Short mmCIF file of N, CA and C in Angstrom, two decimals:
data_model
loop_
_atom_site.label_atom_id
_atom_site.label_comp_id
_atom_site.label_asym_id
_atom_site.label_seq_id
_atom_site.Cartn_x
_atom_site.Cartn_y
_atom_site.Cartn_z
N LEU A 2 -12.23 -5.09 13.89
CA LEU A 2 -11.66 -5.15 12.93
C LEU A 2 -10.38 -4.49 12.83
N TRP A 3 -9.71 -3.60 14.23
CA TRP A 3 -8.57 -3.42 14.46
C TRP A 3 -8.27 -3.92 15.85
N ALA A 4 -8.12 -5.72 15.78
CA ALA A 4 -8.22 -5.82 16.56
C ALA A 4 -6.56 -6.00 17.49
N HIS A 5 -5.59 -5.73 17.20
CA HIS A 5 -4.49 -5.30 17.64
C HIS A 5 -4.49 -3.44 18.33
N GLY A 6 -4.99 -2.94 17.81
CA GLY A 6 -4.99 -1.70 17.98
C GLY A 6 -3.85 -1.04 17.23
N GLU A 7 -3.71 -1.39 16.38
CA GLU A 7 -3.63 -0.58 15.59
C GLU A 7 -3.93 1.03 15.06
N ASP A 8 -5.18 0.88 15.25
CA ASP A 8 -6.33 2.16 15.26
C ASP A 8 -5.70 3.49 16.27
N LYS A 9 -5.09 2.87 17.37
CA LYS A 9 -4.35 3.57 18.37
C LYS A 9 -3.72 4.10 18.35
N PRO A 10 -2.90 5.08 19.16
CA PRO A 10 -1.76 5.42 19.17
C PRO A 10 -0.94 4.19 21.21
N GLY A 11 0.09 4.22 20.25
CA GLY A 11 0.83 3.32 21.43
C GLY A 11 1.30 3.86 22.86
N PRO A 12 1.70 3.16 23.89
CA PRO A 12 2.23 4.13 24.84
C PRO A 12 2.64 5.20 25.04
N HIS A 13 3.90 5.23 24.02
CA HIS A 13 4.73 6.23 24.09
C HIS A 13 4.76 7.52 22.78
N GLY A 14 3.26 7.40 22.23
CA GLY A 14 2.87 7.82 21.36
C GLY A 14 2.93 8.28 19.82
N GLY A 15 3.32 6.38 19.72
CA GLY A 15 4.08 5.51 18.30
C GLY A 15 2.92 5.44 17.78
N PHE A 16 3.18 4.47 16.52
CA PHE A 16 2.45 3.59 15.96
C PHE A 16 2.25 2.33 16.04
N ILE A 17 1.56 1.52 16.41
CA ILE A 17 1.11 0.28 16.50
C ILE A 17 1.35 -1.12 15.75
N ARG A 18 2.01 -2.01 15.42
CA ARG A 18 1.87 -2.92 14.48
C ARG A 18 2.12 -4.23 15.08
N MET A 19 1.71 -5.43 14.94
CA MET A 19 1.79 -6.78 15.63
C MET A 19 2.44 -8.27 14.19
N PRO A 20 3.59 -7.83 14.33
CA PRO A 20 4.01 -8.88 13.60
C PRO A 20 4.86 -9.95 13.89
N GLY A 21 3.86 -10.41 15.11
CA GLY A 21 3.99 -11.68 15.45
C GLY A 21 3.78 -11.28 16.53
N GLY A 22 4.04 -12.32 17.99
CA GLY A 22 3.47 -12.58 19.77
C GLY A 22 3.68 -11.30 20.73
N PHE A 23 4.41 -9.75 19.52
CA PHE A 23 4.57 -8.94 20.31
C PHE A 23 3.92 -7.87 19.27
N HIS A 24 4.36 -6.99 19.83
CA HIS A 24 4.08 -5.59 19.12
C HIS A 24 4.90 -4.51 18.23
N THR A 25 5.27 -3.98 17.87
CA THR A 25 6.39 -3.48 17.05
C THR A 25 5.37 -1.41 18.05
N GLU A 26 6.52 -0.48 18.10
CA GLU A 26 5.70 0.74 18.11
C GLU A 26 7.17 1.77 17.63
N VAL A 27 6.45 2.42 16.39
CA VAL A 27 7.31 2.95 15.70
C VAL A 27 7.26 4.84 16.27
N LYS A 28 7.97 5.40 16.21
CA LYS A 28 7.64 6.90 16.87
C LYS A 28 8.67 7.70 16.25
N LEU A 29 8.20 8.90 15.66
CA LEU A 29 9.70 10.48 14.94
C LEU A 29 9.47 11.03 15.84
N ALA A 30 11.13 11.01 16.15
CA ALA A 30 11.70 11.81 17.57
C ALA A 30 12.92 12.93 17.13
N GLU A 31 12.89 13.75 16.91
CA GLU A 31 13.88 14.76 17.12
C GLU A 31 15.49 14.00 16.11
N GLU A 32 14.96 13.67 14.39
CA GLU A 32 16.09 13.16 13.46
C GLU A 32 16.23 11.89 13.99
N LYS A 33 15.72 11.07 14.40
CA LYS A 33 15.44 9.55 14.96
C LYS A 33 14.35 9.39 15.11
N LEU A 34 14.57 8.02 14.97
CA LEU A 34 13.28 6.78 15.28
C LEU A 34 13.64 5.91 16.10
N GLN A 35 12.32 6.25 17.15
CA GLN A 35 12.42 5.35 18.37
C GLN A 35 10.95 3.76 17.82
N ILE A 36 12.04 2.56 18.15
CA ILE A 36 11.53 1.75 17.96
C ILE A 36 11.17 0.83 19.71
N TYR A 37 9.96 0.87 19.64
CA TYR A 37 9.52 -0.25 21.24
C TYR A 37 9.42 -1.52 20.32
N LEU A 38 10.22 -2.26 21.63
CA LEU A 38 8.91 -3.70 21.51
C LEU A 38 8.68 -3.98 22.68
N LEU A 39 7.37 -4.19 22.33
CA LEU A 39 6.21 -4.58 23.46
C LEU A 39 5.59 -5.66 23.53
N ASP A 40 4.65 -5.86 24.57
CA ASP A 40 4.65 -7.47 25.07
C ASP A 40 3.68 -7.66 24.52
N ILE A 41 2.30 -8.13 24.39
CA ILE A 41 1.12 -8.41 23.98
C ILE A 41 0.00 -7.77 24.28
N HIS A 42 0.64 -7.23 25.89
CA HIS A 42 -0.36 -5.88 25.80
C HIS A 42 0.28 -4.56 26.28
N TRP A 43 0.98 -4.35 24.82
CA TRP A 43 1.09 -2.91 24.33
C TRP A 43 2.24 -2.75 26.05
N LYS A 44 2.51 -3.68 26.74
CA LYS A 44 4.06 -2.87 27.82
C LYS A 44 5.46 -3.46 27.78
N ASP A 45 5.91 -3.53 28.68
CA ASP A 45 7.36 -4.11 29.52
C ASP A 45 8.05 -4.05 27.67
N PRO A 46 8.30 -2.32 27.51
CA PRO A 46 9.53 -2.79 26.59
C PRO A 46 10.89 -3.06 26.75
N VAL A 47 11.31 -3.57 25.29
CA VAL A 47 12.83 -4.43 25.89
C VAL A 47 13.73 -4.19 24.84
N THR A 48 15.21 -4.55 25.39
CA THR A 48 16.13 -4.39 24.21
C THR A 48 16.68 -5.62 24.20
N GLU A 49 16.66 -5.68 25.59
CA GLU A 49 17.24 -7.70 25.69
C GLU A 49 17.31 -8.60 25.72
N LYS A 50 18.14 -9.17 24.62
CA LYS A 50 18.04 -10.62 23.88
C LYS A 50 17.38 -9.79 22.44
N SER A 51 17.37 -8.48 22.06
CA SER A 51 16.14 -7.59 21.43
C SER A 51 17.64 -7.30 19.77
N LYS A 52 16.62 -7.59 18.89
CA LYS A 52 16.89 -6.63 17.78
C LYS A 52 16.04 -6.17 16.83
N VAL A 53 16.81 -5.57 15.99
CA VAL A 53 15.50 -4.44 15.46
C VAL A 53 16.60 -4.19 14.05
N GLU A 54 16.10 -4.51 12.74
CA GLU A 54 16.61 -3.99 11.31
C GLU A 54 15.01 -2.95 10.51
N VAL A 55 16.02 -1.97 9.82
CA VAL A 55 14.85 -0.52 9.21
C VAL A 55 15.50 -0.39 8.79
N GLU A 56 14.71 -1.07 7.49
CA GLU A 56 15.11 -0.42 6.17
C GLU A 56 13.50 1.11 5.54
N TYR A 57 14.32 2.20 4.46
CA TYR A 57 13.77 3.01 4.10
C TYR A 57 13.62 2.96 2.90
N LYS A 58 12.50 2.43 2.72
CA LYS A 58 11.88 2.34 1.07
C LYS A 58 11.16 3.37 -0.01
N THR A 59 11.77 3.85 -0.91
CA THR A 59 10.62 5.04 -1.45
C THR A 59 11.19 4.47 -3.25
N SER A 60 10.86 4.80 -3.81
CA SER A 60 10.46 4.87 -5.46
C SER A 60 12.13 4.77 -5.89
N THR A 61 13.13 5.41 -5.27
CA THR A 61 14.42 5.60 -5.95
C THR A 61 14.94 4.40 -5.23
N GLY A 62 14.77 4.00 -4.55
CA GLY A 62 15.61 2.42 -3.86
C GLY A 62 15.31 1.91 -1.92
N ALA A 63 16.48 1.74 -1.64
CA ALA A 63 16.13 1.77 -0.16
C ALA A 63 17.61 1.50 1.00
N THR A 64 16.84 2.46 2.05
CA THR A 64 18.50 2.09 2.95
C THR A 64 18.15 1.80 3.67
N LYS A 65 18.67 0.94 4.60
CA LYS A 65 19.16 0.44 5.91
C LYS A 65 19.83 1.45 6.51
N LEU A 66 18.62 1.04 7.84
CA LEU A 66 18.95 2.45 8.78
C LEU A 66 20.22 1.94 9.73
N ALA A 67 21.08 2.52 10.83
CA ALA A 67 21.65 2.08 11.72
C ALA A 67 20.98 2.14 13.17
N CYS A 68 20.71 1.09 13.90
CA CYS A 68 20.46 1.15 15.26
C CYS A 68 20.91 0.32 16.32
N ARG A 69 20.22 1.18 17.27
CA ARG A 69 21.15 0.87 18.42
C ARG A 69 20.23 0.52 20.14
N ALA A 70 20.37 0.13 20.58
CA ALA A 70 19.60 -0.27 21.53
C ALA A 70 19.74 0.95 22.77
N GLU A 71 18.85 1.09 23.06
CA GLU A 71 19.32 2.31 24.24
C GLU A 71 18.12 1.91 25.65
N GLN A 72 17.82 2.41 26.56
CA GLN A 72 17.29 1.44 27.87
C GLN A 72 15.98 0.99 27.39
N THR A 73 15.06 1.49 26.96
CA THR A 73 13.60 0.73 26.97
C THR A 73 13.58 0.42 25.07
N PHE A 74 13.80 1.06 24.37
CA PHE A 74 13.98 1.12 22.28
C PHE A 74 15.01 1.43 22.03
N PHE A 75 14.98 0.91 20.28
CA PHE A 75 15.68 0.90 20.14
C PHE A 75 16.08 2.01 18.93
N SER A 76 17.15 3.39 18.73
CA SER A 76 17.06 4.15 17.81
C SER A 76 17.52 4.49 16.60
N CYS A 77 17.22 4.96 16.29
CA CYS A 77 17.85 4.71 14.45
C CYS A 77 17.32 5.78 13.91
N GLU A 78 19.15 5.80 12.86
CA GLU A 78 19.56 7.38 12.97
C GLU A 78 18.87 7.25 11.47
N LEU A 79 17.67 8.39 11.34
CA LEU A 79 17.24 8.89 10.32
C LEU A 79 18.54 9.07 8.97
N PRO A 80 18.46 8.77 7.52
CA PRO A 80 19.43 8.89 6.16
C PRO A 80 19.01 10.05 6.13
N LYS A 81 20.11 10.81 5.27
CA LYS A 81 20.38 11.38 4.48
C LYS A 81 19.06 12.00 3.29
N GLY A 82 17.93 13.15 3.08
CA GLY A 82 16.97 13.47 1.90
C GLY A 82 15.57 12.30 2.97
N PHE A 83 15.55 11.61 4.51
CA PHE A 83 14.25 11.14 4.69
C PHE A 83 13.20 11.87 4.49
N ASN A 84 12.22 11.72 4.50
CA ASN A 84 11.10 12.58 3.67
C ASN A 84 9.41 12.01 4.86
N LYS A 85 9.61 12.50 6.18
CA LYS A 85 8.88 11.43 6.57
C LYS A 85 7.04 11.98 5.63
N ASP A 86 6.93 12.09 4.33
CA ASP A 86 5.65 11.97 3.83
C ASP A 86 5.65 10.64 2.83
N SER A 87 6.60 10.24 2.27
CA SER A 87 5.90 9.62 1.24
C SER A 87 7.47 8.09 1.87
N GLY A 88 7.04 7.28 1.28
CA GLY A 88 8.02 6.24 1.23
C GLY A 88 6.97 4.54 2.24
N LYS A 89 7.92 4.48 2.76
CA LYS A 89 7.84 3.00 4.03
C LYS A 89 9.09 2.35 4.72
N LEU A 90 8.50 2.46 5.92
CA LEU A 90 9.34 1.77 6.70
C LEU A 90 9.06 0.43 6.81
N LEU A 91 10.26 -0.65 6.47
CA LEU A 91 9.54 -2.02 7.10
C LEU A 91 10.60 -2.30 7.85
N VAL A 92 10.32 -2.87 9.59
CA VAL A 92 10.86 -3.22 10.63
C VAL A 92 10.50 -4.92 10.81
N MET A 93 12.15 -5.30 10.31
CA MET A 93 12.27 -6.55 11.48
C MET A 93 12.57 -6.41 12.61
N ALA A 94 11.92 -7.26 13.30
CA ALA A 94 12.40 -7.05 15.01
C ALA A 94 12.38 -8.80 15.34
N GLU A 95 12.93 -8.58 16.55
CA GLU A 95 13.27 -10.08 17.71
C GLU A 95 13.17 -9.65 18.84
N ARG A 96 12.04 -9.67 19.86
CA ARG A 96 11.83 -9.46 21.02
C ARG A 96 12.16 -11.04 21.57
N LYS A 97 13.07 -10.42 23.01
CA LYS A 97 13.40 -11.72 23.55
C LYS A 97 13.94 -13.19 23.16
N GLY A 98 13.72 -13.29 21.55
CA GLY A 98 15.38 -14.65 21.11
C GLY A 98 13.10 -14.50 20.50
N MET A 99 12.19 -14.11 19.77
CA MET A 99 11.10 -14.24 19.66
C MET A 99 10.86 -13.71 18.17
N LYS A 100 11.09 -14.07 17.08
CA LYS A 100 11.26 -13.29 15.66
C LYS A 100 9.59 -12.97 14.93
N GLY A 101 9.90 -11.95 14.66
CA GLY A 101 8.20 -11.51 14.37
C GLY A 101 8.52 -11.75 12.30
N ALA A 102 7.25 -11.22 11.59
CA ALA A 102 7.26 -10.84 10.10
C ALA A 102 7.92 -9.34 10.09
N LYS A 103 7.85 -9.11 8.74
CA LYS A 103 8.17 -7.49 8.69
C LYS A 103 6.92 -6.83 8.96
N ALA A 104 6.89 -5.72 9.69
CA ALA A 104 6.10 -4.95 9.87
C ALA A 104 6.32 -3.80 9.05
N GLU A 105 5.10 -3.04 8.61
CA GLU A 105 5.11 -2.28 7.44
C GLU A 105 4.68 -1.09 8.00
N TYR A 106 5.27 0.10 8.02
CA TYR A 106 4.94 1.44 7.81
C TYR A 106 4.79 2.47 7.17
N ASP A 107 3.78 2.71 6.41
CA ASP A 107 3.77 3.63 5.08
C ASP A 107 4.16 5.39 5.38
N LEU A 108 4.54 5.80 4.90
CA LEU A 108 4.98 6.93 5.45
C LEU A 108 3.63 8.51 4.23
N PRO A 109 3.05 9.05 5.13
CA PRO A 109 3.72 9.72 6.65
C PRO A 109 3.07 8.23 7.99
N LEU A 110 2.79 8.89 9.06
CA LEU A 110 2.67 7.89 9.73
C LEU A 110 1.66 8.15 9.93
N LYS A 111 0.18 7.02 10.18
CA LYS A 111 -0.55 7.41 10.74
C LYS A 111 -1.24 5.83 10.83
N LEU A 112 -2.55 6.37 11.92
CA LEU A 112 -3.30 5.24 12.87
C LEU A 112 -4.20 4.18 11.89
N LEU A 113 -4.06 3.10 11.76
CA LEU A 113 -4.69 2.19 9.90
C LEU A 113 -6.01 2.88 10.53
N ASN A 114 -6.46 2.71 10.89
CA ASN A 114 -7.67 3.99 10.93
C ASN A 114 -8.29 4.83 9.85
N GLN A 115 -7.24 5.47 10.35
CA GLN A 115 -7.22 7.40 9.44
C GLN A 115 -7.24 7.71 7.67
N LYS A 116 -8.23 7.40 6.99
CA LYS A 116 -8.31 7.10 5.76
C LYS A 116 -7.30 8.39 5.10
N ASP A 117 -7.09 7.59 3.97
CA ASP A 117 -5.45 8.14 3.32
C ASP A 117 -6.92 9.36 2.38
N GLU A 118 -6.09 10.53 2.15
CA GLU A 118 -7.03 11.76 1.34
C GLU A 118 -7.17 11.50 0.08
N HIS A 119 -6.36 10.45 -0.43
CA HIS A 119 -6.24 9.65 -1.70
C HIS A 119 -7.64 8.57 -1.95
N SER A 120 -8.24 8.17 -1.13
CA SER A 120 -8.32 6.49 -1.23
C SER A 120 -9.79 7.01 -1.20
N SER A 121 -9.92 5.78 -2.50
CA SER A 121 -11.29 5.50 -3.08
C SER A 121 -12.92 4.95 -1.61
N HIS A 122 -14.25 5.49 -2.19
CA HIS A 122 -14.55 4.52 -1.13
C HIS A 122 -15.05 3.67 -1.77
N HIS A 123 -14.89 3.12 -2.87
CA HIS A 123 -16.00 1.98 -3.99
C HIS A 123 -15.78 0.60 -3.00
#
């Protein structure tokens, strides 16, 4: 069911999605968001010829995050009022020129096999 590994932590301890022919790994770290663009095998994080756009969505609106490339990941500033326990992160990424679909990360960040305490078993 979880063929792309979205039920396991990524190599940097973050959360994985597969928006196309590559993986995105999102990790919260010290008031910033780190986004790794990994190959199909969860390796070779790159920023060269790549870009990331992130939107933090809440019930009251959406905020675009300012992101910049570091050596092996993109570092994005968290907006004022960021709540790691509610909302959604929408990540649009391009890895080495390959565009991905929008990757959605519900907050709080969790592995996709973790049950939401409010979910039902119907």
